[in-house]
């Protein structure tokens, strides 16, 4: 009898367990809840139920792909079954395409997806991105334009389209302004205003765009507006600190305060007080205040800003700040620091060529020889040795073809280097071997002038180590010494790179 009772209890527990599991699967199939609590087989079952009930659920497809990564045969069979069952649902070939990322087969399914449903923004965006990486700028814009035509009221696809043009394109700025006019209340209008603020060369234009963000899109509406206000603050620190006060006071009126605006307000007041002391030639008082300044982590203030203020305070007390400014420039090689240095050079009876000479002496004094390398050249199909470039300045950048920040930096390098054709060697090391086939086509399409090299795994990089990151930039002088590193170039600081090259091409030997 006891044996029969035990068997009955086990059977009841199994039934209960099965019922509970079925309940979890049913719940998951409706809400995605508790999915991670199930074993893989049951997760698959639940996800299939979700997709069969709602074949447009992109999140379910994403989790299904992630869960079954590597099981190519099963995924292929399952997606083809879904495509037969739901022939008019574009989300199915769209999500199937992600299993073939980077191949021509992906485009095949993406085109099928947008043919079924032209409203699929992700389909047009993925087609455009693939064209971008394949250096087909016409196709890149074509797909985005098709997406815009199919979704005329969608701000995201319009934003992708107008930002696919380069800054040098005559339609670039006009397209950005058109987006703001067409979608004035969208987050993409905020992004666009921020782009225009960064893109603008004139300070007053920057202020105009930042003010439009402040007036219309206060930070509680879009995260991008918060980021823009921080960029605005950082810009005003150098341009006119006094104008940070009304900005911060307006931000303090908001109920939503993701950052401590009061802290920034206190720092701005300290800076204004210190600047006032500097004007009165009270350097010690200014330094006392400046030494209490500590910008919080969330402010991306110019690295040279505070050291430059301290140098100005020291100059109010003594004329002996020339060497300090030389040191400051070598740590922060920017035009603004260099301009300040020139002011004090006259007291030393030195002209700009003397200043450049002093800068190079300071830099080269402790500089080490750049770590040698011998790497494969994609163009010449032989090896390039760093030592073979002695006698020229070397601009070295690490990159890979699908690195968007790298590709964004290249046009600015080209703009500057066009003035140094015979004196600077421009070298780019591709760190992603799987993208080797994209290197030369990209160079040809964009007419880039760098020498393309292939990275060698596990080589000793020494002081030319990019730590696995891209982009990473280095400047080596004519004698082979590493002089500058840890810098980036964009439309706002091409002049900084030009100044570094001027010093190295005219002074180093």
Short mmCIF file of N, CA, C and O in Angstrom, two decimals, residues 328-429:
data_model
loop_
_atom_site.label_atom_id
_atom_site.label_comp_id
_atom_site.label_asym_id
_atom_site.label_seq_id
_atom_site.Cartn_x
_atom_site.Cartn_y
_atom_site.Cartn_z
N UNK A 328 53.12 72.98 -20.66
CA UNK A 328 51.68 72.83 -20.82
C UNK A 328 51.34 72.47 -22.26
O UNK A 328 50.51 71.59 -22.52
N UNK A 329 51.98 73.15 -23.22
CA UNK A 329 51.70 72.84 -24.62
C UNK A 329 52.11 71.40 -24.95
O UNK A 329 51.38 70.69 -25.66
N UNK A 330 53.22 70.97 -24.45
CA UNK A 330 53.69 69.61 -24.76
C UNK A 330 52.73 68.55 -24.22
O UNK A 330 52.59 67.47 -24.81
N UNK A 331 52.05 68.87 -23.15
CA UNK A 331 51.05 67.95 -22.60
C UNK A 331 49.69 68.12 -23.27
O UNK A 331 48.89 67.18 -23.33
N UNK A 332 49.41 69.33 -23.76
CA UNK A 332 48.13 69.65 -24.38
C UNK A 332 48.39 70.44 -25.67
O UNK A 332 48.26 71.67 -25.69
N UNK A 333 48.80 69.76 -26.74
CA UNK A 333 49.20 70.48 -27.96
C UNK A 333 48.02 71.05 -28.75
O UNK A 333 47.56 70.48 -29.74
N UNK A 334 47.52 72.18 -28.24
CA UNK A 334 46.38 72.83 -28.88
C UNK A 334 46.77 74.25 -29.29
O UNK A 334 47.68 74.87 -28.72
N UNK A 335 46.04 74.78 -30.24
CA UNK A 335 46.29 76.14 -30.73
C UNK A 335 46.06 77.16 -29.62
O UNK A 335 46.78 78.16 -29.53
N UNK A 336 45.06 76.92 -28.78
CA UNK A 336 44.75 77.90 -27.72
C UNK A 336 45.92 78.02 -26.73
O UNK A 336 46.26 79.14 -26.30
N UNK A 337 46.54 76.90 -26.37
CA UNK A 337 47.70 76.96 -25.47
C UNK A 337 48.88 77.62 -26.18
O UNK A 337 49.60 78.45 -25.61
N UNK A 338 49.07 77.29 -27.44
CA UNK A 338 50.17 77.86 -28.23
C UNK A 338 50.01 79.38 -28.35
O UNK A 338 51.00 80.13 -28.24
N UNK A 339 48.79 79.85 -28.55
CA UNK A 339 48.54 81.30 -28.66
C UNK A 339 48.91 82.01 -27.38
O UNK A 339 49.49 83.11 -27.39
N UNK A 340 48.58 81.38 -26.25
CA UNK A 340 48.95 81.96 -24.96
C UNK A 340 50.46 81.98 -24.79
O UNK A 340 51.04 82.95 -24.27
N UNK A 341 51.11 80.95 -25.26
CA UNK A 341 52.56 80.86 -25.19
C UNK A 341 53.21 81.99 -25.99
O UNK A 341 54.20 82.59 -25.53
N UNK A 342 52.67 82.27 -27.15
CA UNK A 342 53.23 83.35 -27.98
C UNK A 342 53.15 84.71 -27.29
O UNK A 342 54.02 85.56 -27.48
N UNK A 343 52.12 84.92 -26.49
CA UNK A 343 51.98 86.20 -25.77
C UNK A 343 53.19 86.45 -24.88
O UNK A 343 53.69 87.58 -24.78
N UNK A 344 53.64 85.39 -24.21
CA UNK A 344 54.74 85.54 -23.26
C UNK A 344 56.11 85.39 -23.91
O UNK A 344 57.12 85.72 -23.31
N UNK A 345 56.12 84.89 -25.15
CA UNK A 345 57.40 84.71 -25.83
C UNK A 345 58.06 86.04 -26.16
O UNK A 345 59.29 86.15 -26.21
N UNK A 346 57.24 87.07 -26.36
CA UNK A 346 57.81 88.39 -26.69
C UNK A 346 58.63 88.95 -25.54
O UNK A 346 59.61 89.67 -25.75
N UNK A 347 58.21 88.62 -24.32
CA UNK A 347 58.98 89.07 -23.16
C UNK A 347 60.34 88.38 -23.11
O UNK A 347 61.27 88.88 -22.49
N UNK A 348 60.43 87.23 -23.78
CA UNK A 348 61.69 86.50 -23.88
C UNK A 348 62.45 86.88 -25.16
O UNK A 348 63.48 86.29 -25.45
N UNK A 349 61.87 87.83 -25.89
CA UNK A 349 62.44 88.28 -27.17
C UNK A 349 62.58 87.11 -28.15
O UNK A 349 63.60 86.92 -28.80
N UNK A 350 61.50 86.31 -28.25
CA UNK A 350 61.49 85.15 -29.13
C UNK A 350 60.33 85.26 -30.11
O UNK A 350 59.24 85.72 -29.74
N UNK A 351 60.58 84.82 -31.36
CA UNK A 351 59.49 84.78 -32.33
C UNK A 351 58.94 83.36 -32.41
O UNK A 351 59.38 82.46 -31.66
N UNK A 352 57.99 83.12 -33.32
CA UNK A 352 57.33 81.81 -33.38
C UNK A 352 58.30 80.68 -33.71
O UNK A 352 58.15 79.56 -33.21
N UNK A 353 59.30 80.96 -34.55
CA UNK A 353 60.27 79.90 -34.88
C UNK A 353 61.10 79.53 -33.66
O UNK A 353 61.43 78.35 -33.46
N UNK A 354 61.42 80.51 -32.82
CA UNK A 354 62.14 80.22 -31.56
C UNK A 354 61.26 79.38 -30.63
O UNK A 354 61.75 78.45 -29.98
N UNK A 355 60.00 79.74 -30.59
CA UNK A 355 59.05 79.00 -29.74
C UNK A 355 58.96 77.55 -30.20
O UNK A 355 59.02 76.62 -29.40
N UNK A 356 58.84 77.35 -31.51
CA UNK A 356 58.77 75.99 -32.05
C UNK A 356 60.03 75.19 -31.72
O UNK A 356 59.96 73.99 -31.40
N UNK A 357 61.15 75.86 -31.80
CA UNK A 357 62.43 75.22 -31.47
C UNK A 357 62.45 74.79 -30.01
O UNK A 357 62.86 73.66 -29.67
N UNK A 358 61.97 75.68 -29.13
CA UNK A 358 61.96 75.36 -27.70
C UNK A 358 60.98 74.22 -27.40
O UNK A 358 61.27 73.36 -26.55
N UNK A 359 59.84 74.22 -28.08
CA UNK A 359 58.87 73.14 -27.89
C UNK A 359 59.48 71.81 -28.29
O UNK A 359 59.39 70.82 -27.55
N UNK A 360 60.15 71.79 -29.45
CA UNK A 360 60.71 70.53 -29.93
C UNK A 360 61.84 70.05 -29.01
O UNK A 360 61.95 68.84 -28.72
N UNK A 361 62.65 70.97 -28.52
CA UNK A 361 63.72 70.58 -27.59
C UNK A 361 63.14 69.93 -26.34
O UNK A 361 63.65 68.92 -25.84
N UNK A 362 62.07 70.53 -25.84
CA UNK A 362 61.43 70.00 -24.64
C UNK A 362 60.85 68.61 -24.90
O UNK A 362 61.00 67.69 -24.10
N UNK A 363 60.18 68.47 -26.05
CA UNK A 363 59.55 67.20 -26.39
C UNK A 363 60.57 66.09 -26.63
O UNK A 363 60.40 64.95 -26.19
N UNK A 364 61.63 66.43 -27.37
CA UNK A 364 62.58 65.40 -27.78
C UNK A 364 63.55 65.01 -26.67
O UNK A 364 64.19 63.96 -26.73
N UNK A 365 63.63 65.86 -25.64
CA UNK A 365 64.58 65.63 -24.56
C UNK A 365 64.36 64.26 -23.90
O UNK A 365 65.30 63.52 -23.65
N UNK A 366 63.11 63.93 -23.64
CA UNK A 366 62.80 62.66 -22.99
C UNK A 366 62.10 61.66 -23.93
O UNK A 366 61.64 60.61 -23.48
N UNK A 367 62.02 62.01 -25.20
CA UNK A 367 61.34 61.13 -26.15
C UNK A 367 62.17 59.88 -26.44
O UNK A 367 63.40 59.93 -26.48
N UNK A 368 61.49 58.78 -26.64
CA UNK A 368 62.14 57.51 -26.95
C UNK A 368 61.95 57.18 -28.43
O UNK A 368 60.99 57.61 -29.06
N UNK A 369 62.87 56.37 -28.95
CA UNK A 369 62.70 55.89 -30.31
C UNK A 369 61.40 55.07 -30.41
O UNK A 369 61.09 54.28 -29.51
N UNK A 370 60.64 55.32 -31.46
CA UNK A 370 59.41 54.57 -31.66
C UNK A 370 59.75 53.09 -31.86
O UNK A 370 60.73 52.75 -32.53
N UNK A 371 58.96 52.22 -31.26
CA UNK A 371 59.21 50.79 -31.35
C UNK A 371 59.15 50.34 -32.82
O UNK A 371 58.18 50.62 -33.52
N UNK A 372 60.17 49.69 -33.30
CA UNK A 372 60.22 49.32 -34.72
C UNK A 372 59.15 48.29 -35.09
O UNK A 372 58.69 47.53 -34.25
N UNK A 373 58.76 48.31 -36.37
CA UNK A 373 57.85 47.30 -36.87
C UNK A 373 58.17 46.98 -38.33
O UNK A 373 58.79 47.78 -39.04
N UNK A 374 57.73 45.81 -38.74
CA UNK A 374 57.82 45.39 -40.13
C UNK A 374 56.49 44.72 -40.45
O UNK A 374 56.20 43.62 -39.99
N UNK A 375 55.66 45.40 -41.25
CA UNK A 375 54.30 44.94 -41.49
C UNK A 375 53.97 44.88 -42.98
O UNK A 375 54.51 45.66 -43.78
N UNK A 376 53.05 43.98 -43.30
CA UNK A 376 52.65 43.76 -44.70
C UNK A 376 51.88 44.96 -45.22
O UNK A 376 50.98 45.49 -44.56
N UNK A 377 52.25 45.40 -46.44
CA UNK A 377 51.60 46.52 -47.12
C UNK A 377 50.59 45.96 -48.12
O UNK A 377 50.95 45.27 -49.07
N UNK A 378 49.30 46.28 -47.90
CA UNK A 378 48.25 45.76 -48.77
C UNK A 378 48.43 46.22 -50.23
O UNK A 378 48.05 45.49 -51.15
N UNK A 379 48.98 47.42 -50.41
CA UNK A 379 49.10 47.96 -51.77
C UNK A 379 50.28 47.35 -52.53
O UNK A 379 50.13 46.83 -53.63
N UNK A 380 51.46 47.43 -51.94
CA UNK A 380 52.67 46.97 -52.64
C UNK A 380 52.89 45.47 -52.50
O UNK A 380 53.71 44.88 -53.21
N UNK A 381 52.16 44.84 -51.55
CA UNK A 381 52.26 43.39 -51.29
C UNK A 381 53.65 42.96 -50.83
O UNK A 381 54.06 41.83 -51.06
N UNK A 382 54.35 43.89 -50.22
CA UNK A 382 55.60 43.53 -49.54
C UNK A 382 55.55 44.13 -48.14
O UNK A 382 54.49 44.56 -47.69
N UNK A 383 56.65 44.15 -47.46
CA UNK A 383 56.65 44.64 -46.08
C UNK A 383 57.19 46.05 -45.99
O UNK A 383 58.08 46.44 -46.76
N UNK A 384 56.64 46.81 -45.04
CA UNK A 384 57.14 48.16 -44.77
C UNK A 384 57.78 48.16 -43.39
O UNK A 384 57.20 47.69 -42.41
N UNK A 385 58.99 48.71 -43.32
CA UNK A 385 59.73 48.81 -42.06
C UNK A 385 59.70 50.26 -41.59
O UNK A 385 59.90 51.18 -42.39
N UNK A 386 59.42 50.46 -40.32
CA UNK A 386 59.34 51.82 -39.79
C UNK A 386 60.64 52.58 -40.04
O UNK A 386 60.62 53.75 -40.42
N UNK A 387 61.78 51.93 -39.87
CA UNK A 387 63.07 52.60 -40.03
C UNK A 387 63.26 53.15 -41.45
O UNK A 387 64.01 54.11 -41.65
N UNK A 388 62.57 52.56 -42.43
CA UNK A 388 62.73 53.03 -43.81
C UNK A 388 62.12 54.41 -44.02
O UNK A 388 62.37 55.05 -45.05
N UNK A 389 61.34 54.88 -43.05
CA UNK A 389 60.69 56.20 -43.19
C UNK A 389 61.44 57.29 -42.44
O UNK A 389 60.93 58.41 -42.32
N UNK A 390 62.60 56.99 -41.90
CA UNK A 390 63.40 58.03 -41.24
C UNK A 390 63.71 59.14 -42.23
O UNK A 390 63.98 58.89 -43.40
N UNK A 391 63.68 60.36 -41.73
CA UNK A 391 63.84 61.52 -42.60
C UNK A 391 62.51 62.17 -42.93
O UNK A 391 62.46 63.30 -43.42
N UNK A 392 61.42 61.45 -42.62
CA UNK A 392 60.07 61.99 -42.76
C UNK A 392 59.35 61.89 -41.42
O UNK A 392 59.65 61.01 -40.61
N UNK A 393 58.42 62.79 -41.21
CA UNK A 393 57.53 62.67 -40.06
C UNK A 393 56.52 61.57 -40.38
O UNK A 393 56.06 61.45 -41.53
N UNK A 394 56.18 60.74 -39.40
CA UNK A 394 55.24 59.64 -39.63
C UNK A 394 53.99 59.86 -38.79
O UNK A 394 54.06 59.99 -37.57
N UNK A 395 52.85 59.93 -39.46
CA UNK A 395 51.56 59.92 -38.78
C UNK A 395 51.04 58.48 -38.85
O UNK A 395 50.79 57.96 -39.93
N UNK A 396 50.91 57.85 -37.70
CA UNK A 396 50.48 56.46 -37.62
C UNK A 396 49.12 56.38 -36.94
O UNK A 396 48.94 56.92 -35.85
N UNK A 397 48.18 55.71 -37.60
CA UNK A 397 46.87 55.51 -36.98
C UNK A 397 46.50 54.03 -37.05
O UNK A 397 46.80 53.34 -38.02
N UNK A 398 45.88 53.54 -35.98
CA UNK A 398 45.32 52.19 -35.97
C UNK A 398 43.83 52.30 -36.30
O UNK A 398 43.13 53.18 -35.78
N UNK A 399 43.33 51.37 -37.11
CA UNK A 399 41.95 51.45 -37.57
C UNK A 399 41.47 50.08 -38.04
O UNK A 399 42.23 49.11 -38.02
N UNK A 400 40.21 50.00 -38.48
CA UNK A 400 39.72 48.85 -39.25
C UNK A 400 38.53 49.34 -40.07
O UNK A 400 37.88 50.34 -39.72
N UNK A 401 38.25 48.70 -41.20
CA UNK A 401 37.28 49.24 -42.16
C UNK A 401 35.88 49.50 -41.62
O UNK A 401 35.20 50.42 -42.09
N UNK A 402 35.42 48.71 -40.64
CA UNK A 402 34.07 48.91 -40.12
C UNK A 402 34.05 49.76 -38.85
O UNK A 402 33.05 49.79 -38.13
N UNK A 403 35.14 50.46 -38.60
CA UNK A 403 35.22 51.37 -37.45
C UNK A 403 34.72 52.74 -37.87
O UNK A 403 35.43 53.48 -38.58
N UNK A 404 33.52 53.08 -37.48
CA UNK A 404 32.94 54.37 -37.90
C UNK A 404 33.74 55.58 -37.40
O UNK A 404 33.95 56.53 -38.15
N UNK A 405 34.20 55.59 -36.12
CA UNK A 405 35.01 56.73 -35.69
C UNK A 405 36.31 56.87 -36.49
O UNK A 405 36.77 57.99 -36.73
N UNK A 406 36.88 55.73 -36.90
CA UNK A 406 38.10 55.78 -37.72
C UNK A 406 37.80 56.44 -39.06
O UNK A 406 38.51 57.34 -39.52
N UNK A 407 36.73 55.99 -39.69
CA UNK A 407 36.37 56.52 -41.00
C UNK A 407 35.97 57.98 -40.92
O UNK A 407 36.18 58.74 -41.87
N UNK A 408 35.40 58.39 -39.79
CA UNK A 408 35.03 59.79 -39.62
C UNK A 408 36.27 60.68 -39.49
O UNK A 408 36.25 61.85 -39.86
N UNK A 409 37.36 60.10 -38.98
CA UNK A 409 38.59 60.86 -38.77
C UNK A 409 39.40 61.02 -40.05
O UNK A 409 40.10 62.04 -40.23
N UNK A 410 39.32 60.05 -40.95
CA UNK A 410 40.15 60.07 -42.16
C UNK A 410 40.04 61.35 -42.99
O UNK A 410 41.06 61.88 -43.43
N UNK A 411 38.84 61.87 -43.27
CA UNK A 411 38.77 63.09 -44.09
C UNK A 411 39.51 64.27 -43.46
O UNK A 411 40.08 65.10 -44.18
N UNK A 412 39.53 64.33 -42.13
CA UNK A 412 40.22 65.44 -41.46
C UNK A 412 41.74 65.27 -41.56
O UNK A 412 42.48 66.25 -41.71
N UNK A 413 42.21 64.03 -41.47
CA UNK A 413 43.63 63.77 -41.73
C UNK A 413 43.99 64.22 -43.15
O UNK A 413 45.01 64.87 -43.37
N UNK A 414 43.16 63.85 -44.11
CA UNK A 414 43.43 64.19 -45.50
C UNK A 414 43.47 65.70 -45.70
O UNK A 414 44.32 66.22 -46.43
N UNK A 415 42.54 66.41 -45.06
CA UNK A 415 42.50 67.87 -45.18
C UNK A 415 43.82 68.50 -44.75
O UNK A 415 44.34 69.41 -45.40
N UNK A 416 44.35 68.02 -43.63
CA UNK A 416 45.58 68.60 -43.09
C UNK A 416 46.80 68.13 -43.88
O UNK A 416 47.68 68.93 -44.25
N UNK A 417 46.86 66.83 -44.18
CA UNK A 417 48.06 66.26 -44.80
C UNK A 417 48.24 66.69 -46.25
O UNK A 417 49.34 66.52 -46.80
N UNK A 418 47.22 67.22 -46.87
CA UNK A 418 47.38 67.70 -48.25
C UNK A 418 48.43 68.80 -48.35
O UNK A 418 48.96 69.06 -49.43
N UNK A 419 48.76 69.42 -47.23
CA UNK A 419 49.76 70.49 -47.20
C UNK A 419 51.17 69.96 -46.89
O UNK A 419 52.12 70.73 -46.83
N UNK A 420 51.28 68.66 -46.65
CA UNK A 420 52.58 68.08 -46.26
C UNK A 420 52.91 66.85 -47.11
O UNK A 420 53.45 65.87 -46.60
N UNK A 421 52.61 66.90 -48.38
CA UNK A 421 52.72 65.72 -49.24
C UNK A 421 54.11 65.09 -49.24
O UNK A 421 54.25 63.87 -49.27
N UNK A 422 55.15 65.91 -49.22
CA UNK A 422 56.50 65.37 -49.34
C UNK A 422 57.21 65.16 -48.01
O UNK A 422 58.26 64.52 -47.96
N UNK A 423 56.66 65.66 -46.93
CA UNK A 423 57.39 65.62 -45.66
C UNK A 423 56.77 64.72 -44.60
O UNK A 423 57.37 64.50 -43.55
N UNK A 424 55.57 64.17 -44.86
CA UNK A 424 54.90 63.33 -43.87
C UNK A 424 54.49 62.01 -44.52
O UNK A 424 53.90 62.00 -45.60
N UNK A 425 54.81 60.91 -43.86
CA UNK A 425 54.35 59.60 -44.28
C UNK A 425 53.11 59.25 -43.43
O UNK A 425 53.15 59.32 -42.20
N UNK A 426 52.05 58.89 -44.13
CA UNK A 426 50.76 58.64 -43.47
C UNK A 426 50.50 57.14 -43.52
O UNK A 426 50.34 56.55 -44.58
N UNK A 427 50.51 56.50 -42.35
CA UNK A 427 50.45 55.04 -42.26
C UNK A 427 49.23 54.63 -41.43
O UNK A 427 48.99 55.20 -40.36
N UNK A 428 48.48 53.64 -41.93
CA UNK A 428 47.30 53.16 -41.21
C UNK A 428 47.36 51.65 -41.07
O UNK A 428 47.44 50.93 -42.06
N UNK A 429 47.34 51.17 -39.83
CA UNK A 429 47.45 49.73 -39.54
C UNK A 429 46.06 49.17 -39.28
O UNK A 429 45.39 49.56 -38.31
#
